[in-house]
PDB file of C-alpha atoms and ligand atoms in Angstrom:
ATOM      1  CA  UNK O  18     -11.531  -8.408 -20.667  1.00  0.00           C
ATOM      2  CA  UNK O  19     -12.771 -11.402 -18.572  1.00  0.00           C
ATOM      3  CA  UNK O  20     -15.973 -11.531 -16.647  1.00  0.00           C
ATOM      4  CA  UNK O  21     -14.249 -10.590 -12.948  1.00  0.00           C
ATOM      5  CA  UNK O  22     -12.178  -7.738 -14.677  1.00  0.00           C
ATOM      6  CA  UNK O  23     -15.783  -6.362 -15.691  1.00  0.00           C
ATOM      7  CA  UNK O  24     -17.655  -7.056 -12.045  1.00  0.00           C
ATOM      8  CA  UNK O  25     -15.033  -4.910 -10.539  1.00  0.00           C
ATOM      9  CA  UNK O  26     -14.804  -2.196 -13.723  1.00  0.00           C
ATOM     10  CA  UNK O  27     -18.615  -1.112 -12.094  1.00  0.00           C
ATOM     11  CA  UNK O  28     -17.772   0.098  -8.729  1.00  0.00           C
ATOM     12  CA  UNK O  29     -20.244  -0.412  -5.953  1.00  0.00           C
ATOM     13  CA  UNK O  30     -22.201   2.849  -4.709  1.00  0.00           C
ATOM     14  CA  UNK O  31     -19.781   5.056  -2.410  1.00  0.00           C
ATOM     15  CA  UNK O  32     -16.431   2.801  -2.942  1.00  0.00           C
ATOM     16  CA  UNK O  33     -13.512   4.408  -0.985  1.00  0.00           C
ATOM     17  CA  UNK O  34     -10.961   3.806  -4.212  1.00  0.00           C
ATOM     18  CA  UNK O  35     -11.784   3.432  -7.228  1.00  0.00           C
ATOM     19  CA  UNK O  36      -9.572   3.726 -11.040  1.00  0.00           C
ATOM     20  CA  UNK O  37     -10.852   4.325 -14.136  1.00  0.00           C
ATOM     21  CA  UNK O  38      -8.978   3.309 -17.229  1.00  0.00           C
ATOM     22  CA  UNK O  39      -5.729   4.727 -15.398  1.00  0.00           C
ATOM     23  CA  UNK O  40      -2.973   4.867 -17.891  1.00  0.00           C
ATOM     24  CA  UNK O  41       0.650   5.861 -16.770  1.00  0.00           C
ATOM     25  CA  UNK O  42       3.652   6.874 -19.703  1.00  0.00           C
ATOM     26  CA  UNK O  43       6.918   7.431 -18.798  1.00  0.00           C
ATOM     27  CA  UNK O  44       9.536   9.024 -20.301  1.00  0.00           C
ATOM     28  CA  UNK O  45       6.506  10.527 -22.814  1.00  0.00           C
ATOM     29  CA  UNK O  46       6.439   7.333 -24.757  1.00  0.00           C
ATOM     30  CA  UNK O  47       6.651   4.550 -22.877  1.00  0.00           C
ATOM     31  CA  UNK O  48       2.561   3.598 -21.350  1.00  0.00           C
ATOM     32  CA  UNK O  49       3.523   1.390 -18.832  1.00  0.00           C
ATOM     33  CA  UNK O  50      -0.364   0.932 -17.408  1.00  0.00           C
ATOM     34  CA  UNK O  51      -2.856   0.374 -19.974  1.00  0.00           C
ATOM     35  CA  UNK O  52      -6.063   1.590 -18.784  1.00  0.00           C
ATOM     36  CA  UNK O  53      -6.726  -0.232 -15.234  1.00  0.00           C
ATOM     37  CA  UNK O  54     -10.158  -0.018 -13.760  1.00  0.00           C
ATOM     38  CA  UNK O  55     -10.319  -1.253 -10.117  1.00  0.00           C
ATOM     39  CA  UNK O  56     -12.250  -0.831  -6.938  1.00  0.00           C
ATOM     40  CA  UNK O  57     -10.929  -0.577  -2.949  1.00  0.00           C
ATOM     41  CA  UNK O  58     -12.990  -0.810  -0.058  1.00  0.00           C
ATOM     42  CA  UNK O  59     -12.898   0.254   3.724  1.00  0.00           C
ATOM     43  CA  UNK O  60     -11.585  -2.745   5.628  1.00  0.00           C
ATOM     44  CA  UNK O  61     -10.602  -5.044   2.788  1.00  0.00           C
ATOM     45  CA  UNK O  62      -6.530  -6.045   1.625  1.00  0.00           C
ATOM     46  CA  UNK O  63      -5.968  -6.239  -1.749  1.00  0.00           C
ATOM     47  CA  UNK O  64      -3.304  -7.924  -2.959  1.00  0.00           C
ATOM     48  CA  UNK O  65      -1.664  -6.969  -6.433  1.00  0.00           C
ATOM     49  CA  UNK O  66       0.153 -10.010  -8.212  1.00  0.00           C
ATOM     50  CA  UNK O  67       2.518 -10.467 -11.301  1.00  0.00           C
ATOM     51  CA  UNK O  68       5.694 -10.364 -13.427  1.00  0.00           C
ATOM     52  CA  UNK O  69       8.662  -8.286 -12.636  1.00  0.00           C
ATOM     53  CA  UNK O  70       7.839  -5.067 -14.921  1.00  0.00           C
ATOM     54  CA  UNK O  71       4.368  -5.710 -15.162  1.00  0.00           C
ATOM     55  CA  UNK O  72       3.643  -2.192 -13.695  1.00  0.00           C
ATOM     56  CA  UNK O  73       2.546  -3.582 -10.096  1.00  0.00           C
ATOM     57  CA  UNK O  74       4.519  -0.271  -8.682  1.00  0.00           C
ATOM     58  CA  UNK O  75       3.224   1.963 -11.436  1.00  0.00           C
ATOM     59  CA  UNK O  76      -0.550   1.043 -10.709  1.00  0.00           C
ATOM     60  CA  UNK O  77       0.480   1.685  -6.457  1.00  0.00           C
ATOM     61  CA  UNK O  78       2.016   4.497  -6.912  1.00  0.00           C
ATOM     62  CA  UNK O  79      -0.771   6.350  -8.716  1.00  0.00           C
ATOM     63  CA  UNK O  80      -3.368   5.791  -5.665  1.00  0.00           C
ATOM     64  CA  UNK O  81      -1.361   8.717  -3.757  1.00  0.00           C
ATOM     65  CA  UNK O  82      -0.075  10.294  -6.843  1.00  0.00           C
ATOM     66  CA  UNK O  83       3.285   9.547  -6.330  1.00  0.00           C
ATOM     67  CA  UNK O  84       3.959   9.009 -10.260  1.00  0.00           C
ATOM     68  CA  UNK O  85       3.271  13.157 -10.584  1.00  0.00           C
ATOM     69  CA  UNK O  86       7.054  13.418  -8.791  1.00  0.00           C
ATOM     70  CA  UNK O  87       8.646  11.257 -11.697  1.00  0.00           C
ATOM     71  CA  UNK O  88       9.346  13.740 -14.961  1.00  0.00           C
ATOM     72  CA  UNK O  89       7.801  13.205 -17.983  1.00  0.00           C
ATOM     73  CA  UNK O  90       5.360  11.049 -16.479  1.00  0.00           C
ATOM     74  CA  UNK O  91       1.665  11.107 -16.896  1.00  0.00           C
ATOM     75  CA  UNK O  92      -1.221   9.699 -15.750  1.00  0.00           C
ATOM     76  CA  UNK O  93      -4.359   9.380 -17.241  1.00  0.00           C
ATOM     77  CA  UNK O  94      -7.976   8.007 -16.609  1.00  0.00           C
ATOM     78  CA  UNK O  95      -9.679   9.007 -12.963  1.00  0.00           C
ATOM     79  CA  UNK O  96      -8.883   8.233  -9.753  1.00  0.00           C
ATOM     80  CA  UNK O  97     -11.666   8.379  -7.581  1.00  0.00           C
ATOM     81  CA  UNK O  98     -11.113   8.939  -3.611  1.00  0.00           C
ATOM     82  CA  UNK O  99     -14.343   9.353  -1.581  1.00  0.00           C
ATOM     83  CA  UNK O 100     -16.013   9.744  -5.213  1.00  0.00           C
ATOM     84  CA  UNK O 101     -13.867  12.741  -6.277  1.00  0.00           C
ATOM     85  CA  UNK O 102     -11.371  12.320  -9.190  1.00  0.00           C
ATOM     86  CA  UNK O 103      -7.786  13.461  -7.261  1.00  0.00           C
ATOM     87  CA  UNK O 104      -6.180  12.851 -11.240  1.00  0.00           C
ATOM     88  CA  UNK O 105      -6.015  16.732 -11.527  1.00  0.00           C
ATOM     89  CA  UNK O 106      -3.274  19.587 -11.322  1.00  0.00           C
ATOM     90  CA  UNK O 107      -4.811  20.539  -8.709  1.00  0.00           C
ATOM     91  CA  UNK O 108      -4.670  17.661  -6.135  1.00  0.00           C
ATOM     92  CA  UNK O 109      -2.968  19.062  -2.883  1.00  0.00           C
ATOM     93  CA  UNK O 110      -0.496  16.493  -2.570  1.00  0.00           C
ATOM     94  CA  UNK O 111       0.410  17.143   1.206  1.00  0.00           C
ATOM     95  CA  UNK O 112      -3.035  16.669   1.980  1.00  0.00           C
ATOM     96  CA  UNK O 113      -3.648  13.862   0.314  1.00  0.00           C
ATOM     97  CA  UNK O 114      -0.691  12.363   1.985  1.00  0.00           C
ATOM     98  CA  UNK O 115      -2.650  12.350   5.516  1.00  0.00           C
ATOM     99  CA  UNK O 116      -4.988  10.086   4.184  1.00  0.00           C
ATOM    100  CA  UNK O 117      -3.569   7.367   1.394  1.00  0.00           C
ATOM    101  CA  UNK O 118       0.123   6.417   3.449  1.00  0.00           C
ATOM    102  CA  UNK O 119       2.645   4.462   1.885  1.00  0.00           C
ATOM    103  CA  UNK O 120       4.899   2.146   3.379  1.00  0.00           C
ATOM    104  CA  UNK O 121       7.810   1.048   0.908  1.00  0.00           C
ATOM    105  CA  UNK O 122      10.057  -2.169   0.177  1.00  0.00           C
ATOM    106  CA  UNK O 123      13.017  -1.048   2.709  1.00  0.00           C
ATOM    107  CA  UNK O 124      12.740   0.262   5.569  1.00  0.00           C
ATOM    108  CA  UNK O 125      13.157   4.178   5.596  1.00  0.00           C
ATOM    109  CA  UNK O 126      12.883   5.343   9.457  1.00  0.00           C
ATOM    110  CA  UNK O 127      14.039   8.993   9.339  1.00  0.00           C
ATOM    111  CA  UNK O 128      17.456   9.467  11.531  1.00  0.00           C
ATOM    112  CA  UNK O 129      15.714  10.501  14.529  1.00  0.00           C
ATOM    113  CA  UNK O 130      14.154   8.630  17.581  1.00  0.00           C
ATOM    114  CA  UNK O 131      11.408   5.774  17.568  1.00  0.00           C
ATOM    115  CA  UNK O 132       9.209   8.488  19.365  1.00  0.00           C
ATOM    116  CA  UNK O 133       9.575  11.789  16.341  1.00  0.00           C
ATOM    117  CA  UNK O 134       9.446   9.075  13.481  1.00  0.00           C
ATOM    118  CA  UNK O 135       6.037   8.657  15.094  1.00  0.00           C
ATOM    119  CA  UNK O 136       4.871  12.443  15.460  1.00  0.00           C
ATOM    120  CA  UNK O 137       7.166  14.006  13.074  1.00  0.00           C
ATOM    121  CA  UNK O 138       4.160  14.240  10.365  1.00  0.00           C
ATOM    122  CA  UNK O 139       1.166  14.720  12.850  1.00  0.00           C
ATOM    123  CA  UNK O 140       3.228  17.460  14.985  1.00  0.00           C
ATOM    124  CA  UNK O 141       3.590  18.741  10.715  1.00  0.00           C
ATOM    125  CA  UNK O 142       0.238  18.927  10.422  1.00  0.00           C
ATOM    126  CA  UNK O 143      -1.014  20.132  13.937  1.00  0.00           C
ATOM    127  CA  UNK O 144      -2.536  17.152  15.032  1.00  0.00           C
ATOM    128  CA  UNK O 145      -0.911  17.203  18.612  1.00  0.00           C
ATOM    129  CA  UNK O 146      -1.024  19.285  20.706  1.00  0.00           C
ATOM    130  CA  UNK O 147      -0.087  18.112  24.262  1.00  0.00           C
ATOM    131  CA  UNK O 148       2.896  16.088  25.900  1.00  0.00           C
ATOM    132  CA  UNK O 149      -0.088  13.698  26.705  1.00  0.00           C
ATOM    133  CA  UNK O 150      -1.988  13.814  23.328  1.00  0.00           C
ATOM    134  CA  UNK O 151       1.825  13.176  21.676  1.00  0.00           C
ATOM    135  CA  UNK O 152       2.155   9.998  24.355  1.00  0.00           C
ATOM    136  CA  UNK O 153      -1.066   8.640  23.754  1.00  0.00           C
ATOM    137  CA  UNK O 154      -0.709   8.983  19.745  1.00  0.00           C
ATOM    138  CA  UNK O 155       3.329   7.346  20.326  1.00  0.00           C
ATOM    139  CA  UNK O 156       1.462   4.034  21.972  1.00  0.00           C
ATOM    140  CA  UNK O 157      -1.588   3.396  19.994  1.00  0.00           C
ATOM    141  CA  UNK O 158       0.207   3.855  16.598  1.00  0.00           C
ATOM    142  CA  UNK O 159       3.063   0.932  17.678  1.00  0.00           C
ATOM    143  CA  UNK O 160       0.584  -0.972  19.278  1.00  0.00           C
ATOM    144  CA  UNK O 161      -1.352  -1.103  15.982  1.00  0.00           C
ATOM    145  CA  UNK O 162       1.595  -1.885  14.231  1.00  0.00           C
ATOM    146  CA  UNK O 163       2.789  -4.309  17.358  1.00  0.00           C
ATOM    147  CA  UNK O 164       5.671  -2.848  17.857  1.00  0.00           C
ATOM    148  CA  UNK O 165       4.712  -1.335  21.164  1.00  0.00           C
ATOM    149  CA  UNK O 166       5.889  -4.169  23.837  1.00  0.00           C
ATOM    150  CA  UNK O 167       9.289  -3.835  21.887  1.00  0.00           C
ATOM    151  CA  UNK O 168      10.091  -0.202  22.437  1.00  0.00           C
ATOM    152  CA  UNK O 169       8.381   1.141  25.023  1.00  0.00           C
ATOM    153  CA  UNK O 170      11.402   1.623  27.504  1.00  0.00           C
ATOM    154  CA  UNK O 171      13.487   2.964  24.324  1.00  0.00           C
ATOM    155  CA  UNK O 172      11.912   5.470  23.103  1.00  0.00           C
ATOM    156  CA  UNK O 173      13.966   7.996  22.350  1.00  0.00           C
ATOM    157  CA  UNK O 174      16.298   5.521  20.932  1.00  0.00           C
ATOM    158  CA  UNK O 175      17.576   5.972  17.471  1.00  0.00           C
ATOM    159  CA  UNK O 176      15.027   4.324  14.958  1.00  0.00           C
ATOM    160  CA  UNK O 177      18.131   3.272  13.221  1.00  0.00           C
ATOM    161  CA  UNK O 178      19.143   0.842  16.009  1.00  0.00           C
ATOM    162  CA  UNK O 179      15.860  -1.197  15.697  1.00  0.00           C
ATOM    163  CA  UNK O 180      16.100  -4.662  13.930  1.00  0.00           C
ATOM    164  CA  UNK O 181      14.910  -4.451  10.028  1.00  0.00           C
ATOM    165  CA  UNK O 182      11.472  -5.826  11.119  1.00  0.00           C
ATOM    166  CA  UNK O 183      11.441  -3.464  13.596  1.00  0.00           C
ATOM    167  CA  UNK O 184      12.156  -0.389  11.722  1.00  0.00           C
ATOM    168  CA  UNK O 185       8.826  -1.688   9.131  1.00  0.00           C
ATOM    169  CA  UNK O 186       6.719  -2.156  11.795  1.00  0.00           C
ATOM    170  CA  UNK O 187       7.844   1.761  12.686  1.00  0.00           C
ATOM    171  CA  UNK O 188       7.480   2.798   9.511  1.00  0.00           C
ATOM    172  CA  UNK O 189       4.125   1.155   9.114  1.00  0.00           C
ATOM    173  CA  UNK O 190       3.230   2.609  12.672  1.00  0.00           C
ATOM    174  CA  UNK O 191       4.235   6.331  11.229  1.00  0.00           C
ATOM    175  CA  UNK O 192       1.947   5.628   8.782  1.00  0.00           C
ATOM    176  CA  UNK O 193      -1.045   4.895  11.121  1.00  0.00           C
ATOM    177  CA  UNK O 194      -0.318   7.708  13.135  1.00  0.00           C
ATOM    178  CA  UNK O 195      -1.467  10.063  10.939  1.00  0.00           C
ATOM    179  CA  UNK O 196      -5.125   8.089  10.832  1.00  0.00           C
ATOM    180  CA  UNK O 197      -5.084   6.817   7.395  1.00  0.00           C
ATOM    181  CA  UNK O 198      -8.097   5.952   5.480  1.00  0.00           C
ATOM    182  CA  UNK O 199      -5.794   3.727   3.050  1.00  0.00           C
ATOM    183  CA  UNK O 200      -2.297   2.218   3.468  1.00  0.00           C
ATOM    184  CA  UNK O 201      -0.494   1.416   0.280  1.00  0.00           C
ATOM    185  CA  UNK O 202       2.397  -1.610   1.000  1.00  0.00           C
ATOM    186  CA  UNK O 203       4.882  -2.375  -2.075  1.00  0.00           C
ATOM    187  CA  UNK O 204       6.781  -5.558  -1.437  1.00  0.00           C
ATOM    188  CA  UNK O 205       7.174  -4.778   2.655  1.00  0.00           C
ATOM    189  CA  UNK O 206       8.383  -7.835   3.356  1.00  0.00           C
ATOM    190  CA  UNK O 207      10.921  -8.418   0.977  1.00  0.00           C
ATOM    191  CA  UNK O 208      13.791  -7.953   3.052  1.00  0.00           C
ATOM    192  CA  UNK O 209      12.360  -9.365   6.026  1.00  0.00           C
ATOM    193  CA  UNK O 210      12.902 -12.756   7.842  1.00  0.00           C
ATOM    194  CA  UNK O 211      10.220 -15.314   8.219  1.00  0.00           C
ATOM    195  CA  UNK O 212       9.226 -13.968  11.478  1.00  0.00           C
ATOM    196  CA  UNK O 213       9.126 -10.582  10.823  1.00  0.00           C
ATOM    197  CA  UNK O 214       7.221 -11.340   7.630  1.00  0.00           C
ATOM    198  CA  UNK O 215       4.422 -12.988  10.327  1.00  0.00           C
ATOM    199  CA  UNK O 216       4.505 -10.085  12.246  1.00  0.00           C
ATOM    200  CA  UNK O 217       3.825  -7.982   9.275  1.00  0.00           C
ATOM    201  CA  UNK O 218       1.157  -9.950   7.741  1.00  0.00           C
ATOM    202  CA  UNK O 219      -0.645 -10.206  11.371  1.00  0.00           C
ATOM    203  CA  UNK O 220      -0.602  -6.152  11.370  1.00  0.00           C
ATOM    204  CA  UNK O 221      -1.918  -6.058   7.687  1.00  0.00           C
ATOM    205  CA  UNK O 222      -5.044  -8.085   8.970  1.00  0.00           C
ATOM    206  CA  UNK O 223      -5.205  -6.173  12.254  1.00  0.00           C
ATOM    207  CA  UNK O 224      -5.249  -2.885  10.709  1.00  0.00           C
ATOM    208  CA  UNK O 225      -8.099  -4.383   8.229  1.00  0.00           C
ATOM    209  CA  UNK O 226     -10.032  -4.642  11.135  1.00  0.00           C
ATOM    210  CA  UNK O 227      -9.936  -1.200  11.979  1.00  0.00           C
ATOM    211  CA  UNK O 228     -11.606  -0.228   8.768  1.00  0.00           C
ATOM    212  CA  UNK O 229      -8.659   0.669   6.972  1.00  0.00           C
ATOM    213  CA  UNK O 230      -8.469  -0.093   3.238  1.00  0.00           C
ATOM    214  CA  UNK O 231      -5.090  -1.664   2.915  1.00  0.00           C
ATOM    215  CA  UNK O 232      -3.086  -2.621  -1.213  1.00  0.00           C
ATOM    216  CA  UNK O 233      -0.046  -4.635  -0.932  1.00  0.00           C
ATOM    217  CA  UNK O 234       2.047  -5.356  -4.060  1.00  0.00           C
ATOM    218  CA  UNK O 235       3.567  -9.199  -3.195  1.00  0.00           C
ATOM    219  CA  UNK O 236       5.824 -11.522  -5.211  1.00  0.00           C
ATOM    220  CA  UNK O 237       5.292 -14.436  -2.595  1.00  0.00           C
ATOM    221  CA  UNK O 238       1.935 -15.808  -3.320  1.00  0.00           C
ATOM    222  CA  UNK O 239       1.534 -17.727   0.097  1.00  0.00           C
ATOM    223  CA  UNK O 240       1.458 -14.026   1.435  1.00  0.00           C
ATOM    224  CA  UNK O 241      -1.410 -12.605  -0.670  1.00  0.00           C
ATOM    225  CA  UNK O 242      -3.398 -15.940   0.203  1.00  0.00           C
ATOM    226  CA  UNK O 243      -2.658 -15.365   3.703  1.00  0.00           C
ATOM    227  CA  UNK O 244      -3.348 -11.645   3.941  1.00  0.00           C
ATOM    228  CA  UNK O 245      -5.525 -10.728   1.286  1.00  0.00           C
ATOM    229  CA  UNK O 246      -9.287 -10.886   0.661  1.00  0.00           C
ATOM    230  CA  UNK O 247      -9.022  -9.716  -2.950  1.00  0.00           C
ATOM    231  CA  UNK O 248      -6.670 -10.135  -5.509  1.00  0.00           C
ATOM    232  CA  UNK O 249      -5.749  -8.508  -8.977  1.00  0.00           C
ATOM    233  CA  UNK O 250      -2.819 -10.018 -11.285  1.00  0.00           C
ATOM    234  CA  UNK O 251      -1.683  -7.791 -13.674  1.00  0.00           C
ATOM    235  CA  UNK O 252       0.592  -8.676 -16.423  1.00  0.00           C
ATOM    236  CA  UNK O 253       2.949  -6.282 -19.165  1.00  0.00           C
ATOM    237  CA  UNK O 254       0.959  -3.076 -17.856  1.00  0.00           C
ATOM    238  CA  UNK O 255      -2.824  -4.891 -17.748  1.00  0.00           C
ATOM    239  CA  UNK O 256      -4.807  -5.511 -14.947  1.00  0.00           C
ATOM    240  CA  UNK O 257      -5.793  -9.135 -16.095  1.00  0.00           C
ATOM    241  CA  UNK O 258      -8.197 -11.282 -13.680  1.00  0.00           C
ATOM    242  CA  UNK O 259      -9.104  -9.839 -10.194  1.00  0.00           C
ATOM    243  CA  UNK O 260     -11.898 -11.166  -7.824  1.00  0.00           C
ATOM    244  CA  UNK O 261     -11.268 -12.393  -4.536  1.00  0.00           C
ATOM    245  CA  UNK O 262      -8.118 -14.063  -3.610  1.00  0.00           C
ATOM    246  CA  UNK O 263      -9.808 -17.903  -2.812  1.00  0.00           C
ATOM    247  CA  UNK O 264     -11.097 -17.623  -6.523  1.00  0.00           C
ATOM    248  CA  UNK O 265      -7.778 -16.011  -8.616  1.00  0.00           C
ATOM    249  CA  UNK O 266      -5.712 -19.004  -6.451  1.00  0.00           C
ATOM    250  CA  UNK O 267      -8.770 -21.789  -6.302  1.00  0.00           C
ATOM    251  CA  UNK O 268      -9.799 -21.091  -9.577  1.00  0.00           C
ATOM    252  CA  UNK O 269      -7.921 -19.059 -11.981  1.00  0.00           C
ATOM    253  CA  UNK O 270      -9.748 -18.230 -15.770  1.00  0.00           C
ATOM    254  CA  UNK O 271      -7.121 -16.407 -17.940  1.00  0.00           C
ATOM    255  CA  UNK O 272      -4.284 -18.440 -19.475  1.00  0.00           C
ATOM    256  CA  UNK O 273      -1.669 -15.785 -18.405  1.00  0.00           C
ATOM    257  CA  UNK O 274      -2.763 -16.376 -14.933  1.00  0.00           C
ATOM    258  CA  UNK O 275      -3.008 -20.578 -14.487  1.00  0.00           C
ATOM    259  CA  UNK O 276       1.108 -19.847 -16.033  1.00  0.00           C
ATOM    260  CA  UNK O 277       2.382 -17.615 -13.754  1.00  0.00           C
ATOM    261  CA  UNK O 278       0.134 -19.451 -10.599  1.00  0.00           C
ATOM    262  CA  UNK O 279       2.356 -22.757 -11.890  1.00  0.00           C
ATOM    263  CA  UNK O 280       5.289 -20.757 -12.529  1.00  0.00           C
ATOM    264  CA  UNK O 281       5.714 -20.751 -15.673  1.00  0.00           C
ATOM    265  CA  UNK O 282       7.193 -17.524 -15.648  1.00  0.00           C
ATOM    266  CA  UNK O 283       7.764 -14.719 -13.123  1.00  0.00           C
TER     267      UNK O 283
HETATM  268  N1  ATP T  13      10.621   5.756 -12.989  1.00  0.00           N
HETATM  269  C1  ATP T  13      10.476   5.079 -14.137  1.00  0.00           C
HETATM  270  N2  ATP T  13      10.883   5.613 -15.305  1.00  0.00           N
HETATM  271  C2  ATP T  13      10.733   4.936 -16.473  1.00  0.00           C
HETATM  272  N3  ATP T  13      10.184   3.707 -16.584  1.00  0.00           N
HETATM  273  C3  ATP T  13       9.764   3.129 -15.451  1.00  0.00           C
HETATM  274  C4  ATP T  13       9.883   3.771 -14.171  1.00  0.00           C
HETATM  275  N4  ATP T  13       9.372   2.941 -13.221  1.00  0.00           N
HETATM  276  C5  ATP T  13       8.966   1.836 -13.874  1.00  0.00           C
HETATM  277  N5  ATP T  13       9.205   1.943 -15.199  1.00  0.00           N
HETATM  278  C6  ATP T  13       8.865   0.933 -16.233  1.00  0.00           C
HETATM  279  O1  ATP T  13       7.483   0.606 -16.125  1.00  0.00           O
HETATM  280  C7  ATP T  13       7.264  -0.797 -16.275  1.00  0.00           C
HETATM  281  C8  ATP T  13       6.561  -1.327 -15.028  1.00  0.00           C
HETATM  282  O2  ATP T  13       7.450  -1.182 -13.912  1.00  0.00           O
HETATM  283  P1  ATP T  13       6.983  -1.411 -12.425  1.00  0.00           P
HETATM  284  O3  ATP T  13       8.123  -0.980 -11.553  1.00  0.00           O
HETATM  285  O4  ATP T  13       5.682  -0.775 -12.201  1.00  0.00           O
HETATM  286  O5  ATP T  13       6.816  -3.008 -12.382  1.00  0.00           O
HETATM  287  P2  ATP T  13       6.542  -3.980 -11.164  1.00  0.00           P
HETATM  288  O6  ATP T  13       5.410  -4.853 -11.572  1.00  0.00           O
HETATM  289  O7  ATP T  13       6.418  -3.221  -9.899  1.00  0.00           O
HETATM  290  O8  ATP T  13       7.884  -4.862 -11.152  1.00  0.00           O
HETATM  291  P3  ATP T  13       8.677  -5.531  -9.911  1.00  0.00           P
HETATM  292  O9  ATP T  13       7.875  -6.731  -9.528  1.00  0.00           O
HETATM  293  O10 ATP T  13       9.998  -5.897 -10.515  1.00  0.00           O
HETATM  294  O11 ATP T  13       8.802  -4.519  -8.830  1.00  0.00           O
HETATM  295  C9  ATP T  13       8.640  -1.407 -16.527  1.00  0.00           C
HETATM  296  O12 ATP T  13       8.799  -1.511 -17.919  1.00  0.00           O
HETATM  297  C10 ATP T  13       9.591  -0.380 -15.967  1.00  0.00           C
HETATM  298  O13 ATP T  13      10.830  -0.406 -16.626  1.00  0.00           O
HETATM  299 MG1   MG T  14       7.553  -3.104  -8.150  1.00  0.00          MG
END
């Protein structure tokens, strides 16, 4: 274990995220994760780095549970939202959904217009209740996202005629609309131009802003230096080095991590 993996093992007082020695298995034998301890905070983007089938995915995909809907996979260790382990049977998954959102490599507007892939989960869940509450939720959530200036006049437009940058800034605006405390992003640009990619990375740091802690999963390292503030780099199912992103790029410590920043491998 190196020094930074340590610092950020010890979690400071009231962290919004936190895992302790998470472990994931699949397929009952195969631990993908070996025990990853990390630490999320309000208003910061952490970027996670490394190998194909280093268990980047795995590791997001536990911070809203969505490794309990693969069988015979388990997690184990703690996962600590607001200080309270959601690792249990327990967990109310549909709840938990309101507050950790997920926005995935492609694109995945539901068939239906740019204005119900924006209320389709908070009209679920109650949140609106007025033709006016629904318009005001509709434009803040694709402003946020800037998507707004774009589809205003075609609202009730098909989501699938929107440009793929277009339909991920929706998705990532469906996401915000249900007031998110975290956003988790794996690889949301990959199928994206250059300029959409901007666009995208200029939402991740706007939404920072807001207070919302945001983890994006990123193979393109210019994009965690430009839209992180922390990074961790995990490699074959550890969580290696992690500390903030200026000092895993400016001035990497484990041997694993100065190869794959030269490309070596990966
Ligand atoms: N649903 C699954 N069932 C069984 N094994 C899985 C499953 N998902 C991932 N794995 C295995 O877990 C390991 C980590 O995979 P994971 O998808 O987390 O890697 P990753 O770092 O996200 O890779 P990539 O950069 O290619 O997306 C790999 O060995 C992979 O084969
Ligand atoms: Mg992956």
């Amino acid at each position: 274990m190196t020094d930074a993996t340590t610092a950020q093992a010890t979690p400071a007082e009231g962290s919004l995220l936190t895992t302790k020695d998470v472990t994931v298995t699949y397929d009952l034998t195969h631990e993908a994760l070996h025990g990853t301890s990390l630490t999320f905070e309000k208003g910061q983007v952490t970027a996670l780095i490394g190998p194909s089938g280093c268990g980047k995915s795995t590791f997001l995909r536990c911070l809203n549970l969505m490794n309990r809907e693969i069988p015979k996979c388990s997690i184990g260790g703690e996962i600590l939202y607001h200080g309270r382990d959601i690792n249990t049977p327990k967990e109310n998954l549909f709840e938990l959904r309101k507050s950790i959102g997920m926005v995935f490599q492609q694109p995945t507007p539901f068939r239906k217009s740019i204005r119900e892939n924006i209320l389709f989960a908070p009209k679920k869940h109650g949140r609106v209740r007025t033709k006016a509450e629904e318009d005001e939720l509709v434009e803040t959530s694709l402003r946020q996202a800037a998507l707004w200036d774009e589809v205003k006049d075609k609202l009730k437009q098909s989501a699938h005629a929107l440009s793929g940058g277009q339909q991920q800034r929706l998705c990532i605006a469906r996401t915000l609309a249900m007031k998110p405390d975290v956003v988790l992003f794996d690889e949301p640009c990959s199928a994206l131009d250059p300029i959409s990619t901007f666009a995208i990375e200029e939402t991740i740091r706007d939404i920072a802003s807001t207070g919302i802690c945001e983890i994006i999963v990123t193979h393109n390292m210019e994009q965690a230096t430009r839209v992180s503030d922390r990074t961790a780099f995990f490699y074959v199912g550890d969580m290696v080095e992690t500390g903030t992103t200026q000092q895993i790029f400016r001035n990497p410590r484990d041997q694993r991590l100065i190869d794959y920043l030269t490309g070596r491998f990966g």
